Amino acid sequence: MMLAALASSLEGLFADDGLRPRQKVAAIIFSVTLLVVVVELVRRRKLREEYSVLWIVTAIGLLLLAWQYRLLTVFQQLFGIVEPQFALFFGALLFLVLIALQFSVRLSKLTYRNKFLTQRVALLHQEIEELRSRIEPDSASDPREEEP
Amino acid sequence: MSGPTVILIPACNEAERIGPVLDGIREHAPGAVTVVVDDGSRDGTAWVARERGAVVLSHPFNLGYGAALQTGYHYARRRGADRLVQLDADGQHDPASIPDLLAALDAGADLVLGSRFLRPEDTPRTSMLRRSASRMFAWIVTWWTHVEVTDPTSGFQALGSRALELLVLDMFPDDYPDADMLITAARAGLKLDEVPARMHERVGGVSMHRGSRAAYYMFKMLLNLALLPVRRPSPFRGGRAVAAERATQRGQTARAG
């Protein structure tokens, strides 16, 4: 009984689908795993919330596309894609491009800040050395010796 | 001229070549404050510079030629300098030309280029490729700024206080500030000038412009030139941080006085 019910509901899941069952199951498992991993990383504070947004949207988007064939058809028609499998890939790719772009922008910003801070450290270090050598003239040291 | 004159030398692994340059500066610009920005050297460049009485600003790691220059600009501004001459640590730029650059600054220019192409005897041997690239940028700068420029890629420059104020903003590139910066400076209303300067061929060491880096450099320059008319300041706005700090310093001076 149980098995029959499960089988019929599974049949419903795969009814008039352009994706093969295996493809569909794989895509759903993949997107659910991704979602769980991203949420877990946020929970452990290993991933900042701001970066999790695009990842979660990607995982949910992929899940919906794999699960709801009608959505995938709309997506297919939007981009003129013939193969539903490719539509799935294309959807994932689209999000990955966005994520990569977001990272590049972040990196650029961090590079600016890193430069600014490094310059500031160099200036402050010199100022400290100068002040120190005024107080105790023999203590001026080579900053390179103090590197960790 | 109220503040000190700063002679700025960005240096990375130039311990073997920077000594004579510093000696030359002492000879030709005796009253100036010499600043060496050690851009992550691993060969004791900082030590050599300090031994010869230079102020040394050390980056803990390599940030790039442009970033090293900018550290020096920040320093000059903190010291209240209104004249700065920058030259390379490898001995390419002859310190004997420093007074000429300063003279042009005093004559009213904000940014003075030392050109190796104005006098035939200054011109060292360079490759055809580098020369034609240099020519092209010279033409672009001249066309854009209406100032006759022959050597826009020259790192031998003198800057007045107005130029320093512009160049500490974060649009200043980390690697090589060149034609695009000159045009930006001219567009900001700075007065450019060019004087003949003596240059030598590099003795040893490696040139900054080589191989794929040269190709990237060309690409970056063309991209920057193309974007120049429509560019915005960067989202980081280091300039704002600089302005805020300046205001704080003014406040402190006011309280102290």
Coordinates of C-alpha atoms in Angstrom, one line a residue:
Chain A
M1 CA 0.0 0.0 0.0
M2 CA 2.6 2.4 1.1
L3 CA 4.8 1.6 -1.8
A4 CA 2.0 1.9 -4.2
A5 CA 1.1 5.4 -2.9
L6 CA 4.8 6.4 -3.0
A7 CA 5.0 5.2 -6.6
S8 CA 1.9 7.0 -7.7
S9 CA 3.0 10.3 -6.1
L10 CA 6.4 9.8 -7.8
E11 CA 4.7 9.2 -11.1
G12 CA 2.8 12.5 -10.5
L13 CA 6.1 14.2 -10.0
F14 CA 7.5 12.9 -13.3
A15 CA 4.3 13.3 -15.4
D16 CA 4.7 14.9 -18.8
D17 CA 8.2 16.0 -18.0
G18 CA 10.9 16.9 -20.4
L19 CA 13.6 15.9 -17.9
R20 CA 14.4 12.3 -17.3
P21 CA 13.6 11.1 -13.8
R22 CA 17.2 10.6 -13.0
Q23 CA 18.1 14.1 -14.2
K24 CA 15.3 15.6 -12.2
V25 CA 16.2 13.8 -9.0
A26 CA 19.9 14.7 -9.4
A27 CA 19.0 18.3 -9.9
I28 CA 16.7 18.4 -6.9
I29 CA 19.2 16.7 -4.7
F30 CA 21.9 19.0 -5.8
S31 CA 19.9 22.2 -5.2
V32 CA 18.6 21.0 -1.8
T33 CA 22.2 20.1 -0.7
L34 CA 23.4 23.5 -1.9
L35 CA 20.7 25.2 0.1
V36 CA 21.4 23.2 3.2
V37 CA 25.2 23.8 3.0
V38 CA 24.8 27.6 2.4
V39 CA 22.3 27.9 5.3
E40 CA 24.6 25.8 7.5
L41 CA 27.6 28.0 6.6
V42 CA 25.6 31.1 7.5
R43 CA 24.6 29.5 10.8
R44 CA 28.2 28.8 11.7
R45 CA 29.1 32.3 10.6
K46 CA 31.5 31.1 8.0
L47 CA 29.6 32.8 5.3
R48 CA 28.5 36.4 5.7
E49 CA 24.8 37.0 5.1
E50 CA 25.4 39.5 2.4
Y51 CA 27.2 36.8 0.3
S52 CA 24.6 34.1 1.1
V53 CA 21.8 36.0 -0.7
L54 CA 22.9 35.2 -4.3
W55 CA 23.7 31.6 -3.3
I56 CA 20.3 31.0 -1.7
V57 CA 18.5 32.5 -4.6
T58 CA 20.6 30.3 -6.9
A59 CA 19.7 27.1 -4.9
I60 CA 16.0 28.0 -4.7
G61 CA 15.8 29.0 -8.3
L62 CA 17.5 25.8 -9.4
L63 CA 15.2 23.8 -7.2
L64 CA 12.1 25.4 -8.6
L65 CA 13.3 25.0 -12.2
A66 CA 14.0 21.3 -11.6
W67 CA 10.8 20.6 -9.7
Q68 CA 8.2 22.6 -11.6
Y69 CA 8.5 21.6 -15.3
R70 CA 6.1 24.4 -16.3
L71 CA 8.5 27.0 -14.9
L72 CA 11.3 25.4 -16.8
T73 CA 9.2 25.6 -20.0
V74 CA 8.6 29.3 -19.4
F75 CA 12.3 29.8 -18.9
Q76 CA 13.1 27.8 -22.0
Q77 CA 10.8 29.9 -24.1
L78 CA 12.2 33.1 -22.7
F79 CA 15.7 32.3 -23.9
G80 CA 14.7 30.2 -26.9
I81 CA 16.3 27.0 -25.5
V82 CA 15.2 23.7 -27.0
E83 CA 16.6 21.2 -24.5
P84 CA 15.2 21.3 -21.0
Q85 CA 18.4 19.9 -19.6
F86 CA 20.3 22.8 -21.1
A87 CA 17.8 25.3 -19.7
L88 CA 18.6 23.9 -16.3
F89 CA 22.3 24.4 -16.8
F90 CA 21.8 27.8 -18.3
G91 CA 19.8 28.9 -15.3
A92 CA 22.6 27.8 -12.9
L93 CA 25.2 29.4 -15.1
L94 CA 23.4 32.7 -15.1
F95 CA 23.5 32.8 -11.3
L96 CA 27.1 31.7 -11.2
V97 CA 28.1 34.6 -13.5
L98 CA 26.3 37.0 -11.1
I99 CA 28.0 35.5 -8.1
A100 CA 31.4 35.8 -9.8
L101 CA 30.8 39.4 -10.7
Q102 CA 29.7 40.2 -7.2
F103 CA 33.0 38.7 -5.9
S104 CA 35.1 40.7 -8.4
V105 CA 33.4 43.9 -7.3
R106 CA 34.0 43.0 -3.6
L107 CA 37.6 42.2 -4.4
S108 CA 38.2 45.5 -6.0
K109 CA 36.8 47.3 -3.0
L110 CA 38.9 45.3 -0.7
T111 CA 42.0 46.0 -2.8
Y112 CA 41.3 49.7 -2.5
R113 CA 40.9 49.4 1.3
N114 CA 43.9 47.2 1.6
K115 CA 46.1 49.6 -0.2
F116 CA 44.8 52.6 1.8
L117 CA 45.4 50.8 5.1
T118 CA 48.9 49.6 4.0
Q119 CA 49.9 53.1 3.1
R120 CA 48.5 54.4 6.4
V121 CA 50.5 51.8 8.3
A122 CA 53.7 52.8 6.5
L123 CA 53.1 56.4 7.4
L124 CA 52.2 55.8 11.0
H125 CA 55.1 53.5 11.5
Q126 CA 57.5 56.1 10.2
E127 CA 55.9 58.7 12.4
I128 CA 56.3 56.4 15.5
E129 CA 60.0 55.7 14.6
E130 CA 60.6 59.4 14.3
L131 CA 59.0 60.3 17.6
R132 CA 60.8 57.4 19.3
S133 CA 64.1 58.4 18.0
R134 CA 63.5 61.9 19.3
I135 CA 62.8 60.5 22.8
E136 CA 65.6 57.9 22.9
P137 CA 68.0 58.6 20.0
D138 CA 69.6 55.1 19.8
S139 CA 66.4 53.1 19.5
A140 CA 65.6 53.7 15.8
S141 CA 65.2 50.2 14.3
D142 CA 64.7 48.6 11.0
P143 CA 61.0 47.9 10.5
R144 CA 61.8 44.8 8.5
E145 CA 63.2 43.2 11.7
E146 CA 59.8 43.5 13.3
E147 CA 58.0 41.5 10.7
P148 CA 56.3 38.3 12.0
Chain B
M1 CA 57.5 78.4 -0.7
S2 CA 56.6 77.6 2.9
G3 CA 56.9 73.9 3.4
P4 CA 59.8 71.6 2.7
T5 CA 60.7 70.2 -0.7
V6 CA 60.3 66.4 -0.8
I7 CA 62.3 64.2 -3.1
L8 CA 60.4 61.0 -3.5
I9 CA 61.9 57.6 -4.6
P10 CA 59.6 54.6 -4.8
A11 CA 61.9 51.5 -4.5
C12 CA 61.5 47.8 -4.6
N13 CA 64.6 45.6 -4.3
E14 CA 67.0 48.4 -5.4
A15 CA 69.5 48.1 -2.5
E16 CA 72.4 47.9 -5.0
R17 CA 71.4 50.8 -7.1
I18 CA 69.7 53.3 -4.8
G19 CA 72.9 54.5 -3.0
P20 CA 74.3 56.6 -5.8
V21 CA 70.9 58.0 -6.5
L22 CA 70.6 59.2 -2.9
D23 CA 74.1 60.7 -3.1
G24 CA 73.2 62.5 -6.3
I25 CA 70.1 63.9 -4.6
R26 CA 72.1 65.2 -1.6
E27 CA 74.4 66.9 -4.1
H28 CA 71.8 68.5 -6.3
A29 CA 68.9 69.1 -3.9
P30 CA 70.7 69.7 -0.6
G31 CA 67.9 71.3 1.5
A32 CA 65.2 68.7 0.5
V33 CA 63.7 65.9 2.6
T34 CA 64.4 62.7 0.8
V35 CA 61.7 60.0 1.2
V36 CA 62.2 56.4 0.0
V37 CA 59.1 54.4 -0.2
D38 CA 60.2 50.8 0.2
D39 CA 57.5 48.8 -1.6
G40 CA 58.0 45.4 0.1
S41 CA 61.7 45.0 -0.7
R42 CA 63.5 41.8 0.5
D43 CA 67.0 43.0 -0.1
G44 CA 67.7 45.7 2.5
T45 CA 66.7 48.7 0.4
A46 CA 65.2 50.3 3.5
W47 CA 68.5 49.9 5.4
V48 CA 70.6 51.4 2.6
A49 CA 68.2 54.3 2.4
R50 CA 68.1 54.9 6.1
E51 CA 71.9 54.7 6.3
R52 CA 72.1 57.6 3.9
G53 CA 69.7 59.7 5.9
A54 CA 66.5 59.3 3.9
V55 CA 63.1 59.1 5.5
V56 CA 61.9 55.5 4.9
L57 CA 58.3 54.5 4.5
S58 CA 58.0 50.7 4.3
H59 CA 55.1 48.8 2.8
P60 CA 55.0 45.3 4.5
F61 CA 54.4 43.8 1.0
N62 CA 54.5 45.0 -2.6
L63 CA 51.6 47.2 -3.5
G64 CA 52.9 48.5 -6.9
Y65 CA 54.8 51.5 -8.2
G66 CA 51.8 53.8 -8.2
A67 CA 50.7 52.9 -4.7
A68 CA 54.3 53.5 -3.5
L69 CA 54.3 57.0 -5.1
Q70 CA 51.0 57.7 -3.5
T71 CA 52.3 56.8 0.0
G72 CA 55.0 59.4 -0.7
Y73 CA 52.4 62.0 -1.7
H74 CA 50.5 61.3 1.5
Y75 CA 53.7 61.8 3.5
A76 CA 54.5 65.1 1.6
R77 CA 51.0 66.4 2.4
R78 CA 51.3 65.4 6.1
R79 CA 54.6 67.3 6.2
G80 CA 53.0 70.3 4.5
A81 CA 55.4 70.1 1.5
D82 CA 54.4 72.2 -1.5
R83 CA 57.0 70.9 -3.9
L84 CA 57.8 67.3 -4.6
V85 CA 60.1 65.7 -7.2
Q86 CA 59.8 62.0 -7.8
L87 CA 62.4 59.8 -9.5
D88 CA 63.2 56.2 -9.9
A89 CA 65.5 54.3 -7.6
D90 CA 67.4 52.5 -10.3
G91 CA 69.5 55.5 -11.5
Q92 CA 67.6 56.0 -14.7
H93 CA 66.7 59.6 -13.7
D94 CA 69.7 61.9 -13.2
P95 CA 69.3 63.9 -10.0
A96 CA 71.2 66.7 -11.7
S97 CA 67.9 67.6 -13.5
I98 CA 66.0 68.1 -10.2
P99 CA 66.7 71.9 -10.1
D100 CA 65.3 72.2 -13.6
L101 CA 62.0 70.5 -12.6
L102 CA 61.7 72.6 -9.5
A103 CA 62.3 75.8 -11.5
A104 CA 59.4 74.9 -13.8
L105 CA 57.2 74.3 -10.7
D106 CA 58.2 77.7 -9.3
A107 CA 57.4 79.3 -12.6
G108 CA 53.7 78.4 -12.0
A109 CA 53.3 74.8 -13.2
D110 CA 51.4 72.3 -11.0
L111 CA 52.8 69.1 -12.7
V112 CA 56.2 69.1 -14.4
L113 CA 57.3 66.1 -16.5
G114 CA 61.0 65.5 -17.1
S115 CA 61.3 64.5 -20.7
R116 CA 64.0 62.4 -22.2
F117 CA 62.9 63.4 -25.7
L118 CA 63.3 67.2 -25.7
R119 CA 67.1 67.1 -26.1
P120 CA 68.7 64.5 -28.3
E121 CA 71.6 64.0 -25.8
D122 CA 69.2 62.9 -23.1
T123 CA 67.6 60.1 -25.1
P124 CA 68.7 56.6 -24.0
R125 CA 68.4 53.7 -26.3
T126 CA 64.9 52.1 -26.1
S127 CA 63.2 49.4 -28.1
M128 CA 61.1 50.4 -31.2
L129 CA 57.9 49.1 -29.6
R130 CA 58.3 51.0 -26.4
R131 CA 59.2 54.1 -28.3
S132 CA 56.2 54.0 -30.6
A133 CA 53.9 53.3 -27.6
S134 CA 55.3 56.3 -25.9
R135 CA 54.8 58.4 -29.0
M136 CA 51.2 57.3 -29.3
F137 CA 50.5 58.2 -25.7
A138 CA 52.3 61.5 -26.1
W139 CA 50.1 62.3 -29.1
I140 CA 46.9 61.4 -27.2
V141 CA 47.9 63.5 -24.2
T142 CA 48.9 66.5 -26.4
W143 CA 45.6 66.2 -28.3
W144 CA 43.5 66.0 -25.2
T145 CA 45.2 68.6 -23.0
H146 CA 46.5 71.0 -25.6
V147 CA 49.9 70.9 -23.9
E148 CA 52.9 69.8 -25.9
V149 CA 54.0 66.6 -24.2
T150 CA 56.7 64.4 -25.6
D151 CA 57.3 61.9 -22.7
P152 CA 54.0 61.1 -20.9
T153 CA 55.4 57.9 -19.5
S154 CA 58.2 59.6 -17.7
G155 CA 58.4 58.8 -14.0
F156 CA 60.6 61.8 -13.4
Q157 CA 58.1 64.4 -12.3
A158 CA 57.7 67.4 -10.1
L159 CA 54.4 68.1 -8.4
G160 CA 53.1 71.2 -6.7
S161 CA 50.6 71.2 -3.8
R162 CA 47.6 71.3 -6.1
A163 CA 48.8 68.2 -7.9
L164 CA 49.5 66.4 -4.6
E165 CA 45.9 67.2 -3.5
L166 CA 44.6 65.6 -6.6
L167 CA 46.8 62.5 -6.7
V168 CA 46.2 61.3 -3.2
L169 CA 42.6 60.5 -4.2
D170 CA 41.8 56.9 -4.7
M171 CA 41.5 57.1 -8.5
F172 CA 45.2 57.1 -8.5
P173 CA 46.3 53.7 -9.9
D174 CA 48.3 51.1 -8.0
D175 CA 50.6 50.2 -10.9
Y176 CA 51.6 52.9 -13.4
P177 CA 50.1 56.4 -13.4
D178 CA 50.7 57.7 -16.9
A179 CA 48.9 59.3 -19.8
D180 CA 45.5 58.9 -18.2
M181 CA 46.6 60.6 -15.0
L182 CA 48.1 63.5 -17.0
I183 CA 44.8 64.0 -18.8
T184 CA 42.9 63.7 -15.5
A185 CA 45.2 66.3 -14.0
A186 CA 44.7 68.7 -16.9
R187 CA 41.0 68.2 -16.8
A188 CA 41.1 69.1 -13.1
G189 CA 42.6 72.4 -14.1
L190 CA 46.2 71.7 -13.2
K191 CA 48.9 73.4 -15.3
L192 CA 51.2 70.8 -17.0
D193 CA 54.7 71.6 -18.1
E194 CA 57.6 69.6 -19.5
V195 CA 61.3 70.2 -19.2
P196 CA 64.2 68.3 -20.6
A197 CA 65.7 65.8 -18.1
R198 CA 68.7 63.6 -18.3
M199 CA 68.1 59.9 -18.3
H200 CA 70.3 56.9 -18.3
E201 CA 69.9 53.4 -19.4
R202 CA 69.2 50.9 -16.6
V203 CA 72.2 49.3 -15.1
G204 CA 71.0 45.8 -14.2
G205 CA 67.7 45.0 -12.5
V206 CA 64.5 44.3 -14.4
S207 CA 62.4 46.9 -16.2
M208 CA 58.8 47.3 -14.9
H209 CA 57.4 47.1 -18.4
R210 CA 58.0 43.7 -19.9
G211 CA 56.2 40.8 -21.5
S212 CA 52.6 40.2 -20.7
R213 CA 52.7 43.0 -18.1
A214 CA 53.4 45.4 -21.0
A215 CA 50.4 44.0 -22.8
Y216 CA 48.2 44.4 -19.8
Y217 CA 49.6 47.9 -19.3
M218 CA 48.6 48.9 -22.8
F219 CA 45.2 47.5 -22.3
K220 CA 44.7 49.3 -19.0
M221 CA 45.8 52.5 -20.5
L222 CA 43.5 52.3 -23.4
L223 CA 40.6 51.3 -21.2
N224 CA 41.3 54.2 -18.9
L225 CA 41.5 56.6 -21.7
A226 CA 38.3 55.4 -23.2
L227 CA 36.5 55.7 -19.8
L228 CA 38.0 59.0 -18.9
P229 CA 35.1 61.2 -20.0
V230 CA 32.5 59.1 -18.2
R231 CA 34.4 57.9 -15.2
R232 CA 33.1 58.3 -11.6
P233 CA 35.2 58.3 -8.5
S234 CA 35.6 54.9 -7.0
P235 CA 33.1 53.6 -4.5
F236 CA 35.7 53.4 -1.8
R237 CA 36.3 57.2 -1.7
G238 CA 39.6 57.2 0.0
G239 CA 39.6 60.9 -0.9
R240 CA 36.8 61.4 1.6
A241 CA 38.9 59.7 4.3
V242 CA 41.8 61.9 3.4
A243 CA 39.6 65.0 3.7
A244 CA 38.2 63.9 7.0
E245 CA 41.7 63.4 8.4
R246 CA 42.7 66.8 7.1
A247 CA 39.8 68.3 9.0
T248 CA 40.8 66.5 12.2
Q249 CA 44.4 67.7 11.9
R250 CA 43.2 71.2 11.3
G251 CA 41.1 70.9 14.5
Q252 CA 44.0 69.7 16.5
T253 CA 46.3 72.5 15.2
A254 CA 43.6 75.0 16.1
R255 CA 43.3 73.6 19.7
A256 CA 47.1 73.5 20.1
G257 CA 47.5 77.0 18.9

